[in-house]
Short mmCIF file of C-alpha atoms in Angstrom, two decimals:
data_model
loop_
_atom_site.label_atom_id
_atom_site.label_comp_id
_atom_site.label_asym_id
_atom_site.label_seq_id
_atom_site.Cartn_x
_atom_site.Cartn_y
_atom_site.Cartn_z
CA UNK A 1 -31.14 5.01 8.88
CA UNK A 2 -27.76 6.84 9.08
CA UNK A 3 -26.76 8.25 12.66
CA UNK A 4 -24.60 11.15 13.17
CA UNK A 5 -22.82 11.94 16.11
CA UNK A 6 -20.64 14.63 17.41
CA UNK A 7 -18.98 15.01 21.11
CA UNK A 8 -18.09 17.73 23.20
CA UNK A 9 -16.06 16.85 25.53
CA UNK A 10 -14.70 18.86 29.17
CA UNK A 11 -11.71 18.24 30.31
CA UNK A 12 -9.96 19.56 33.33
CA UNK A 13 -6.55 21.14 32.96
CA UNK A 14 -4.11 19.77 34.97
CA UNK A 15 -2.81 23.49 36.92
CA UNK A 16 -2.27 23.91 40.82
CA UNK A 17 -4.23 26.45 41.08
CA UNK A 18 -8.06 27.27 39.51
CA UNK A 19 -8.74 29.28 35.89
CA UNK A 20 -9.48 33.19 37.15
CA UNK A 21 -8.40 32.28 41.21
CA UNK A 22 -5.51 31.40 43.30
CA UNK A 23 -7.60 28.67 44.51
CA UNK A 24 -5.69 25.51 44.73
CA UNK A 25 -7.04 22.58 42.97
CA UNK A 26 -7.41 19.28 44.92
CA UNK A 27 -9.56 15.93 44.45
CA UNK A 28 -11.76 15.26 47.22
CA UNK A 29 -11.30 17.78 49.38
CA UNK A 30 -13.31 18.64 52.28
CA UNK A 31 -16.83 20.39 51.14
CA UNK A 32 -15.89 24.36 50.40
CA UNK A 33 -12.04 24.45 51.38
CA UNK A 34 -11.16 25.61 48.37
CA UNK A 35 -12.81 28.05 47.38
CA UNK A 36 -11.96 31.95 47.11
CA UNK A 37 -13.95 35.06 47.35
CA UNK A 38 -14.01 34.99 43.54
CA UNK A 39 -15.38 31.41 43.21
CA UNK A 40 -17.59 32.79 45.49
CA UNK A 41 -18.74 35.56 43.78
CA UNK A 42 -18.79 37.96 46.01
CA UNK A 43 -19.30 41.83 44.73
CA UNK A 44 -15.81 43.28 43.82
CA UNK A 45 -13.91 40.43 42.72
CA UNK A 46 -11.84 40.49 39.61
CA UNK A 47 -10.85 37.56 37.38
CA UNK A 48 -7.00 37.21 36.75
CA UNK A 49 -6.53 34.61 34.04
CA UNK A 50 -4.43 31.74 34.72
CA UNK A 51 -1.17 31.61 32.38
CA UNK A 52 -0.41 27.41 32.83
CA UNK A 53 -4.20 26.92 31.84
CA UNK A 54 -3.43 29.28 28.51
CA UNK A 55 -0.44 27.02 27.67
CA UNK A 56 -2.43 23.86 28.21
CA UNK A 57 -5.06 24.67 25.95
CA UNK A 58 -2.03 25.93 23.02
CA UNK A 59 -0.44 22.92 23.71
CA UNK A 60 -3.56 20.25 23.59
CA UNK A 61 -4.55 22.85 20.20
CA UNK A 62 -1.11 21.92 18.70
CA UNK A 63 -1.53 18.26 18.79
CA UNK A 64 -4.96 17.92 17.50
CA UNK A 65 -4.05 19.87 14.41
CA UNK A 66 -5.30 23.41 15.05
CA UNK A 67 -4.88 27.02 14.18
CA UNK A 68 -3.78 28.92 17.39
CA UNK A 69 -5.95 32.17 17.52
CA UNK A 70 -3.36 34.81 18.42
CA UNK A 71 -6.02 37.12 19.74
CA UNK A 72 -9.33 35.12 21.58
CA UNK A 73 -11.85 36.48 23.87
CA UNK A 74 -14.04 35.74 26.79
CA UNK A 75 -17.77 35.72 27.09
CA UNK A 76 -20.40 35.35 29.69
CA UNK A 77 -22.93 32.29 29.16
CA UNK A 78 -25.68 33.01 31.51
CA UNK A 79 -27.75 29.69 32.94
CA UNK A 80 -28.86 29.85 36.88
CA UNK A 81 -28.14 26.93 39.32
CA UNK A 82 -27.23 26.82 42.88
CA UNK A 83 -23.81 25.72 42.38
CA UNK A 84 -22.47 28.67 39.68
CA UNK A 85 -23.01 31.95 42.22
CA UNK A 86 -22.53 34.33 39.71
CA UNK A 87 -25.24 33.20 37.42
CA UNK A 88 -23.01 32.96 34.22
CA UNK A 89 -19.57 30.90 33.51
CA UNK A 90 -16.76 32.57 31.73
CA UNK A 91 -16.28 30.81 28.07
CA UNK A 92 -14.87 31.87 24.98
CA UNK A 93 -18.11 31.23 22.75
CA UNK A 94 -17.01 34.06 19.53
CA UNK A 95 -13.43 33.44 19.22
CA UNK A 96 -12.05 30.30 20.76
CA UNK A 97 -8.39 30.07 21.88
CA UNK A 98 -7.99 27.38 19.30
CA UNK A 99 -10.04 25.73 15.97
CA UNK A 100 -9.96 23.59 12.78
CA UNK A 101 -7.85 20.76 13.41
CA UNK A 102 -8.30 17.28 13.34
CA UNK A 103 -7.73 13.93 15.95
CA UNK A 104 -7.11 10.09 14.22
CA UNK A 105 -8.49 7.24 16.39
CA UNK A 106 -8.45 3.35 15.39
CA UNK A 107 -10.88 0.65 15.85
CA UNK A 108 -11.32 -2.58 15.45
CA UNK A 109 -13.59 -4.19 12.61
CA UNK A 110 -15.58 -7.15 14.04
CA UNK A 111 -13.18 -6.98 17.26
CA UNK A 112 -10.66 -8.47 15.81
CA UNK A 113 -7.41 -6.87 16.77
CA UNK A 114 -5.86 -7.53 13.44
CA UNK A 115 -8.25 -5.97 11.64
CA UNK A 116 -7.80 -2.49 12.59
CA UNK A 117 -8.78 0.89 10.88
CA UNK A 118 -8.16 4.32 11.48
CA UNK A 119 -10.75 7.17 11.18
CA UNK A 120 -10.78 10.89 11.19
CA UNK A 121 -12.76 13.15 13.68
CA UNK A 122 -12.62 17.31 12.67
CA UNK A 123 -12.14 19.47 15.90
CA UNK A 124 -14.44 22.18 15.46
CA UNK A 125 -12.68 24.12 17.90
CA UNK A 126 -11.03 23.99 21.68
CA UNK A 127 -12.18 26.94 24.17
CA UNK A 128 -11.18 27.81 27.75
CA UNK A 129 -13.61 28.23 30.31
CA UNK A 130 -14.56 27.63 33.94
CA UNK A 131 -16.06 24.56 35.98
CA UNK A 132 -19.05 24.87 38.02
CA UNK A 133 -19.52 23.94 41.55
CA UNK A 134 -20.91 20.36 42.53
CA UNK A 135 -24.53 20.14 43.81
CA UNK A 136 -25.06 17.28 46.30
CA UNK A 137 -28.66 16.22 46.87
CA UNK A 138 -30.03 14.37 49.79
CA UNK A 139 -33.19 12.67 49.44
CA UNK A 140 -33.06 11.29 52.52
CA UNK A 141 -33.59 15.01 54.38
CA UNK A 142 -34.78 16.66 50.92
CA UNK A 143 -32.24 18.61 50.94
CA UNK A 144 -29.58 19.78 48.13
CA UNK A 145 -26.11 20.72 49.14
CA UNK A 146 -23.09 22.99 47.21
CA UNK A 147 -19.71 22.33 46.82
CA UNK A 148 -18.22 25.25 45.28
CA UNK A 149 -14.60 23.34 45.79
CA UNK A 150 -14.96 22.82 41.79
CA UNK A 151 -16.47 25.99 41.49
CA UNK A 152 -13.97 28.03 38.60
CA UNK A 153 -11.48 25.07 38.03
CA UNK A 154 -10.16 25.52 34.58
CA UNK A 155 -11.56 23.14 31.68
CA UNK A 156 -10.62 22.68 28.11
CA UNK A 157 -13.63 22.00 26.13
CA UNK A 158 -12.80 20.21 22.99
CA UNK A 159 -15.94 20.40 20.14
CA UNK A 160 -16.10 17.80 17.38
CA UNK A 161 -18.00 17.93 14.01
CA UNK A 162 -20.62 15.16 14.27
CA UNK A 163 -18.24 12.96 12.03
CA UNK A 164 -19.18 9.67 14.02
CA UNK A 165 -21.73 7.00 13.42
CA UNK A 166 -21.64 4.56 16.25
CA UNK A 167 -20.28 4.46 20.09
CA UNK A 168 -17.70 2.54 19.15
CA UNK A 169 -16.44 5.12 16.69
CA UNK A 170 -17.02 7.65 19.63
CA UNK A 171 -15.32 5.59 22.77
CA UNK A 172 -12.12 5.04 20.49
CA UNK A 173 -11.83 8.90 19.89
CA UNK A 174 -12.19 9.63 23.42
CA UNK A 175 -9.82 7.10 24.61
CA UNK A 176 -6.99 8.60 21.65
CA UNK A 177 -7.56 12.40 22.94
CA UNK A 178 -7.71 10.86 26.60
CA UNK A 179 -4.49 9.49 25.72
CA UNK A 180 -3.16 12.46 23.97
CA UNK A 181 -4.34 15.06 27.09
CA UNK A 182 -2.56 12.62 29.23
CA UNK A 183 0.98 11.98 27.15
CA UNK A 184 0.57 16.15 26.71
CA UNK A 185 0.26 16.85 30.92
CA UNK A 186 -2.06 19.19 29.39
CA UNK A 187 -4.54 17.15 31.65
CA UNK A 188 -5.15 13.80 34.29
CA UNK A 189 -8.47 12.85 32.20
CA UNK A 190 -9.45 10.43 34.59
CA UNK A 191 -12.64 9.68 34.16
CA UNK A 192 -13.51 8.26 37.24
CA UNK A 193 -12.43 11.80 39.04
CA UNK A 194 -14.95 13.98 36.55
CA UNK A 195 -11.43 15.26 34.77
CA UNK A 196 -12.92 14.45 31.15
CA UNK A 197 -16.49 14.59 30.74
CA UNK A 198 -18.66 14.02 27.87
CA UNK A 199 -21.47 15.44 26.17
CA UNK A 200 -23.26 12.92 23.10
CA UNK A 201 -25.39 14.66 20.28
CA UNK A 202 -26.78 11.79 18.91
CA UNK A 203 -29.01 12.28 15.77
CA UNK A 204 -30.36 9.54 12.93
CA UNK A 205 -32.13 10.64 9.63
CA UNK A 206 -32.76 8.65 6.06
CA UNK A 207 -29.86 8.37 3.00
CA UNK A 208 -29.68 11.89 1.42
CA UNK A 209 -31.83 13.88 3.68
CA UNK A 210 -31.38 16.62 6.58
CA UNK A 211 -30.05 15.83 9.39
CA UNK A 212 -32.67 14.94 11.91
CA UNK A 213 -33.21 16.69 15.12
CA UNK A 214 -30.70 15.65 17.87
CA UNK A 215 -30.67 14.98 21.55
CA UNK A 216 -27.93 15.33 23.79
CA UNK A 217 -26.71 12.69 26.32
CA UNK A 218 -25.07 14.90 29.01
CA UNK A 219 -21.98 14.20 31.42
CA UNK A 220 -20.89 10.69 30.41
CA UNK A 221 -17.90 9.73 32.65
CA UNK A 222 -16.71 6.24 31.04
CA UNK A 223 -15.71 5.72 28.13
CA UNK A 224 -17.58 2.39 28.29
CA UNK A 225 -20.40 3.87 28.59
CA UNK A 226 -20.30 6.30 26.09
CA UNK A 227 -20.46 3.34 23.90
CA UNK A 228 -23.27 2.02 24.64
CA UNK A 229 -24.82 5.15 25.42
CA UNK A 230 -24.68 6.37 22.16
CA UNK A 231 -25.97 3.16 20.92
CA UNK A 232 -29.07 3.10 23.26
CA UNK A 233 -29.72 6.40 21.77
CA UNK A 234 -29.51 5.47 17.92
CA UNK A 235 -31.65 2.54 18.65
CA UNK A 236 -34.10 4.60 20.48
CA UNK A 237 -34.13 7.39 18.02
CA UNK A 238 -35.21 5.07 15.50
CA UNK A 239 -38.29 2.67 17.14
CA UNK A 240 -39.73 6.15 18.38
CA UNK A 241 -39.49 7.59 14.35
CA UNK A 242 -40.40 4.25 12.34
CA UNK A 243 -43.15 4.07 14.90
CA UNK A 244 -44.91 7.30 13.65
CA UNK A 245 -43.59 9.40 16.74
CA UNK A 246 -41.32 12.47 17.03
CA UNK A 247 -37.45 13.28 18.34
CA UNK A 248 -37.37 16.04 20.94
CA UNK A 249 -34.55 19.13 20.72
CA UNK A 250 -33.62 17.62 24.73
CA UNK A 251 -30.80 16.49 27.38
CA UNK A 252 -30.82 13.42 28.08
CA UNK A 253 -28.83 11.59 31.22
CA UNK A 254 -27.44 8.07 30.61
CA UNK A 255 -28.79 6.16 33.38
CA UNK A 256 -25.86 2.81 33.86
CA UNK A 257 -27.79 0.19 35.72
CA UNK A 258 -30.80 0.37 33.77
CA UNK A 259 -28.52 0.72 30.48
CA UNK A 260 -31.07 3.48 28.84
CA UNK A 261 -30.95 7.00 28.68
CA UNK A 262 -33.71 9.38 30.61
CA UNK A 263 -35.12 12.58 29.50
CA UNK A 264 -33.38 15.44 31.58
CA UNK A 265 -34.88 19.20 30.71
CA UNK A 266 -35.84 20.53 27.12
CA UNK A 267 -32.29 21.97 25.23
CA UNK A 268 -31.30 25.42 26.25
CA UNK A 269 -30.65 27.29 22.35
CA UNK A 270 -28.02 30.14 22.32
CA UNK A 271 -30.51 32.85 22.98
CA UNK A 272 -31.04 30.86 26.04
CA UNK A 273 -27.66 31.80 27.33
CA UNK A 274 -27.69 35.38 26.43
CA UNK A 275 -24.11 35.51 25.32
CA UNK A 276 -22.55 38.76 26.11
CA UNK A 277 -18.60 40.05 26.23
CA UNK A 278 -16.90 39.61 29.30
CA UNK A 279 -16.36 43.45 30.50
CA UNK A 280 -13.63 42.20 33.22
CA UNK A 281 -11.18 40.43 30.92
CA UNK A 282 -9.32 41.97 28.13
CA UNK A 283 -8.76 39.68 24.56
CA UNK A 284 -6.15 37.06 25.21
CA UNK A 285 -3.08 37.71 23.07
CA UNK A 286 -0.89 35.47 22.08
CA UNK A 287 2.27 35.29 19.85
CA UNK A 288 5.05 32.88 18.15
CA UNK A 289 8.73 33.58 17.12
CA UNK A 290 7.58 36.20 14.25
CA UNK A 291 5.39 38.17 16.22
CA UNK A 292 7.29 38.40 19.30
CA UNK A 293 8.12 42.47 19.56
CA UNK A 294 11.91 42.43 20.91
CA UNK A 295 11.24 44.81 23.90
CA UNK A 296 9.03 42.60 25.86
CA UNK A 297 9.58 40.29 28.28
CA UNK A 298 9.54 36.59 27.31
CA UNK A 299 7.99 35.84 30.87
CA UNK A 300 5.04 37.96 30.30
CA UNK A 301 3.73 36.55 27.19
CA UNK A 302 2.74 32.67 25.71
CA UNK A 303 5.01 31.98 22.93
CA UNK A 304 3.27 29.31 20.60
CA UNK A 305 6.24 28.18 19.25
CA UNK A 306 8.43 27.51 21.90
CA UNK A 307 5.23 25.56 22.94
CA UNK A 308 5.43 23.58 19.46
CA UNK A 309 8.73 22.75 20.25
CA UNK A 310 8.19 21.12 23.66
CA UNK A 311 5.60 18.77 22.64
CA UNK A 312 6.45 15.03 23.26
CA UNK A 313 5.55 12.09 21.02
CA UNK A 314 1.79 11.27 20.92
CA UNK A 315 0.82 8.09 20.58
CA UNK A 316 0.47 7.55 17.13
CA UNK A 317 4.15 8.46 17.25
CA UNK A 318 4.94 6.00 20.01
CA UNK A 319 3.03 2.89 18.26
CA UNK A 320 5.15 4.07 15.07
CA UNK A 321 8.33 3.79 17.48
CA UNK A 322 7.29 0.39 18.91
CA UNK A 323 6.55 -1.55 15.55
CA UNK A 324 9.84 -0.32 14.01
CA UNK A 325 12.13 -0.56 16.85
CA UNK A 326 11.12 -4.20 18.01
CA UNK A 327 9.52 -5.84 14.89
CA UNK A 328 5.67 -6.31 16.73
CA UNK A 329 2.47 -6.10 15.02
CA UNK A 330 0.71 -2.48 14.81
CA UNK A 331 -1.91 -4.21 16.55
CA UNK A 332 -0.11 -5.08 19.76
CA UNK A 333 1.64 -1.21 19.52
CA UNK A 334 -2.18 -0.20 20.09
CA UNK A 335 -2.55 -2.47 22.78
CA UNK A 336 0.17 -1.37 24.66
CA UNK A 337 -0.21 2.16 24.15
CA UNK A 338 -3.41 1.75 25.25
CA UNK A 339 -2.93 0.15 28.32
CA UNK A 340 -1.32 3.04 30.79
CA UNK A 341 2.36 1.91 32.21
CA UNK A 342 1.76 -1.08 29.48
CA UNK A 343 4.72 0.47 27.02
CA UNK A 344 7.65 1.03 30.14
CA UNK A 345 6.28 -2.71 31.58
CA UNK A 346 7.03 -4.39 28.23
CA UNK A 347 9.92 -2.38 27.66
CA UNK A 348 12.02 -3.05 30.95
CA UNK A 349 11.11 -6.60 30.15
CA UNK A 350 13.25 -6.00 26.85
CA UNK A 351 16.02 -4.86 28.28
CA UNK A 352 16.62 -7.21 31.11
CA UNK A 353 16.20 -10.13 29.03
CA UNK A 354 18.34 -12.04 25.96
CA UNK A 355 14.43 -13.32 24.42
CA UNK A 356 13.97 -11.87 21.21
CA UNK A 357 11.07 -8.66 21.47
CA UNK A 358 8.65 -10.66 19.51
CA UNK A 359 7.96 -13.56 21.67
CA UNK A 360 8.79 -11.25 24.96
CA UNK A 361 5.30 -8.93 23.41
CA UNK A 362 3.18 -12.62 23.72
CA UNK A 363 4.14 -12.76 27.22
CA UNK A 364 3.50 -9.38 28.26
CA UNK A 365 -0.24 -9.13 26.06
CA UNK A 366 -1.14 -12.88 26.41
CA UNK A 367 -0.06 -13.49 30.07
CA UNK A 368 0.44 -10.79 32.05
CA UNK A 369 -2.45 -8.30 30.33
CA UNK A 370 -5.10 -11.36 30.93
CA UNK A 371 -4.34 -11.74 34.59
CA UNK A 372 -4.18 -8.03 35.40
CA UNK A 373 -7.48 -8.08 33.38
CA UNK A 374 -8.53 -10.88 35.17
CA UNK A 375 -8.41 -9.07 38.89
CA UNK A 376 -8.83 -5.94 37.41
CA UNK A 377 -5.54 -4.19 38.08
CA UNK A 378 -3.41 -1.64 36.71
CA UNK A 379 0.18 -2.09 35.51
CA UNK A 380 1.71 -0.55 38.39
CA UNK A 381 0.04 -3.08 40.74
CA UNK A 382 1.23 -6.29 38.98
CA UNK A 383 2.39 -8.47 41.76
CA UNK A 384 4.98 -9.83 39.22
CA UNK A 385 7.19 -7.20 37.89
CA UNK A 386 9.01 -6.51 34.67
CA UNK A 387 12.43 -8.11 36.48
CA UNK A 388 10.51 -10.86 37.71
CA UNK A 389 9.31 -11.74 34.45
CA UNK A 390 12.52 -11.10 32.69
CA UNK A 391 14.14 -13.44 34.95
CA UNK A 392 11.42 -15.60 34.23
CA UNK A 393 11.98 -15.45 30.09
CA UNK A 394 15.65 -15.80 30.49
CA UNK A 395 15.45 -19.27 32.09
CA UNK A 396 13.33 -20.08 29.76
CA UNK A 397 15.71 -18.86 27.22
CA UNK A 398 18.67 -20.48 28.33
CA UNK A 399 16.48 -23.95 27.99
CA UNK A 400 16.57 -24.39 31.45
CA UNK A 401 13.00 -24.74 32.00
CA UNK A 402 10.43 -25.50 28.96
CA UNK A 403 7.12 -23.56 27.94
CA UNK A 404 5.08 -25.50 29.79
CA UNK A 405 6.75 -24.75 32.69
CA UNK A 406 7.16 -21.18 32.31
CA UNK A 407 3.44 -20.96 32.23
CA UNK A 408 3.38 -23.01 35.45
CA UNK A 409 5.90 -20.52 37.04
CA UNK A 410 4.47 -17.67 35.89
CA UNK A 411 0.83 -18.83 37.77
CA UNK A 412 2.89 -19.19 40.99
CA UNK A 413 4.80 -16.02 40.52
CA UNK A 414 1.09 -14.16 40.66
CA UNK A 415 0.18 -15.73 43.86
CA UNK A 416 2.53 -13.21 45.13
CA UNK A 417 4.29 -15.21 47.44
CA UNK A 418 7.46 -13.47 47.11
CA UNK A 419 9.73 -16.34 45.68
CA UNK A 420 11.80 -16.12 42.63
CA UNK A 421 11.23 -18.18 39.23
CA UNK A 422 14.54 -20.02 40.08
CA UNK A 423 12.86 -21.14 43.48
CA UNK A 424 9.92 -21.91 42.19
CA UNK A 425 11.30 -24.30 39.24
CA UNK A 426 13.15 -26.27 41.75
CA UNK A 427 10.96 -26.46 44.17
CA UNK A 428 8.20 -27.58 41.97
CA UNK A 429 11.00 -29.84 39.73
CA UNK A 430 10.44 -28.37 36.59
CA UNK A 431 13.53 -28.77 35.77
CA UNK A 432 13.91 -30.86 32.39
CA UNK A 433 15.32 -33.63 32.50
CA UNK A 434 18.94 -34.04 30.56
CA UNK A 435 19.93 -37.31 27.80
CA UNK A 436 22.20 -39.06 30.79
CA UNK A 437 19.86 -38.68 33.72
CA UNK A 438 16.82 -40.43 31.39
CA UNK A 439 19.01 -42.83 30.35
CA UNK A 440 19.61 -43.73 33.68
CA UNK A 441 16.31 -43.57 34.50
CA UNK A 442 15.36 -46.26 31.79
CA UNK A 443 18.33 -48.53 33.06
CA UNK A 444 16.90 -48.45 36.82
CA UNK A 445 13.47 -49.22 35.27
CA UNK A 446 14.95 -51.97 33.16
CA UNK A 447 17.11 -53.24 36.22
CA UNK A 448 14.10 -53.51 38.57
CA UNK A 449 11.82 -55.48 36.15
CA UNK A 450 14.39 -58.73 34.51
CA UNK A 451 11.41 -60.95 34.37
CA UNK A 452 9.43 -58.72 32.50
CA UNK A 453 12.63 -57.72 30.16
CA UNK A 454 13.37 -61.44 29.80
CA UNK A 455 9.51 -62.33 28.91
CA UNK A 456 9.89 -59.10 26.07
CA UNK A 457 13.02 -60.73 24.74
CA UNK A 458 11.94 -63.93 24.16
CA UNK A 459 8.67 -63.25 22.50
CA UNK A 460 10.48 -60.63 20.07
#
């Protein structure tokens, strides 16, 4: 069996204020504070396209490889729940704002970090559109209850080509745009706040034949589980086939504690959604440095260009950087890319010590990743910080304390105590000990014991 899978991933662009509303955009604020007569839907409103959600989605386009549509458009999907009012979301389904380009991810091949390779995922295209609201349900009272808060919040949706064969292939391209949307400020994509959402198509079918029918695993928010996910799926797909049954056109919902996914509803086709123009919104135009006519105002329009020109390093840059400005491994460039605040930890470590960047990266992915790991923190909450542990590395580098003791230090330092290495090594006497003080530690033993020296003596 050979399974295909392609993503389609939401996520939400980091802007003050919502897509087509002034609303302001907040995490966890109280039920239906933010929400605006437009969210609302109430008769008479008017969408007014955000401009910082335009340059967002040029700017996330740009690094993934893509042509920049200079003229896209906006379409109404119709579906009807409680929490979208106006019975249709605002998308750009015939002409995205941007398509054709292409994100590289790396893996590792048995998990073994130094056997890495690096795949290819096509992006089909990336299209602006609006969130919907947040239904709450209450089985308790048997009740269901809207937040429209999220109601119209702008989202990036990012399509790939089902290029993918496994979760692992799909959790390291998520992670790589996560990181990408992050390094961009095009968006937060945390997870764990429903800023970058995932959708699975998950499909399996026989060497040289059709692709088979696919399901689709809906709003995954870990990337962990995407993996495993998508591998629940392939597995299912095929016991329900080699055992003479059928694969249903359906959504699916990854359930996490039972580690399976669950049948959801039957999948909605396009004719479903009645596509239709949006009558209130003109095409988006957009231009670059040849296009630009020379009587308009530059503060009017989104110059792709000058947006080309801003962007910052991605990370396949920065791992680039890392191996050739400090002599590391690629693999332990991934790792600290990877890791957010892991790059400026290891880094300020660098600077404030006279240890050579090579054994300081051992330290830093060895030590100090495996006991944040360990009680599951992030960089910024390390109880021992990068001065700490440069101090650390340059006693250790000046030969005043040995390995062994380091490590021993090091295990105090993250009790979090508050004392410095230098305390710690003399109050725990790790020290080592110099040629004159053994020696007279030998003479004081050979002092106290003349009998036994004596007896030594004469039997030699």
């Amino acid at each position: 069996w050979v399974p295909v899978v392609g993503l389609e991933i939401h996520a939400q662009i980091s802007s003050n204020s919502k897509l087509f509303s002034g609303s302001q955009v907040q995490f966890s604020a109280p039920p239906n504070s933010l929400v605006s007569f437009f969210d609302a839907s109430l008769p008479g409103t008017l969408p007014v396209l955000n401009r910082r959600c335009v340059e967002a989605a040029v700017m996330t386009g740009l690094a993934l490889n893509c042509s920049i549509n200079k003229k896209s458009l906006f379409d109404r999907k119709h579906y009807f729940y409680a929490d979208l009012p106006a019975g249709y979301q605002i998308t750009q389904q015939r002409v995205p704002i941007a398509v054709n380009g292409s994100l590289s991810y790396s893996l590792c091949i048995d998990n073994k970090m130094s056997q890495m390779v690096t795949k290819t995922v096509r992006i089909k295209q990336i299209q602006l559109e609006q969130d919907s609201g947040k239904s709450l349900h209450d089985d308790t009272r048997s009740q269901t209850l809207v937040d429209l808060n999220r109601a119209g919040v702008g989202l990036m949706e990012v399509v790939m080509e089902p290029d993918m064969c496994c979760g692992e292939e799909a959790a390291a391209a998520v992670r790589e745009l996560q990181l990408i949307l992050q390094t961009l400020g095009s968006s937060q994509a945390v997870m764990a706040e429903g800023q970058l959402r995932v959708d699975a198509n998950v499909s399996v079918h026989h060497p040289g034949e059709p692709y088979g029918v696919r399901t689709e695993v809906k709003n995954i928010n870990s990337i962990r589980f995407l993996a495993k996910a998508v591998d629940y799926e392939i597995q299912r797909q095929i016991e329900e086939l080699e055992n003479g049954g059928t694969i249903l056109n359906e959504t699916r919902a990854f359930d996490s504690k039972l580690g399976c996914t669950i049948p959801m509803r039957d999948k909605e086709g396009k004719q479903d959604y009645r596509f239709m123009p949006e009558p209130n919104l003109p095409p988006l135009i957009l231009y670059d440095a040849k296009s630009l006519p020379a009587n308009m105002n530059h503060q009017q329009v989104v110059n792709i260009d000058w947006i080309h020109e801003t962007l910052p390093d991605l990370p396949s840059v920065k791992r680039a950087k890392l191996v050739e400005q400090y002599g590391i491994l690629p693999e332990h460039s991934f790792t600290l890319v990877n890791e957010d605040g892991l790059t400026e930890f290891f880094e300020d470590v660098v600077k404030q010590t006279q240890m050579n960047p090579k054994k300081v990266i051992g330290w830093v992915l060895k030590d100090t990743l495996s006991y944040l790991k360990q009680r599951s923190l992030a960089v910024k909450d390390s109880p021992v910080s990068s001065f700490v542990l440069a101090d650390l590395l340059n006693l250790l580098e000046k030969k005043a304390i040995s390995s062994t003791a380091a490590k021993q230090v090091l295990a105090e330092l993250w009790k979090g105590e508050g004392k410095t290495p230098l305390e710690i090594v003399r109050e725990k006497k790790l020290e080592p000990i110099q040629e004159k003080e053994l020696e007279q530690i030998c003479q004081a033993v050979i002092d106290g014991h003349e009998d036994e020296v004596i007896m030594v003596v004469l039997g030699s």
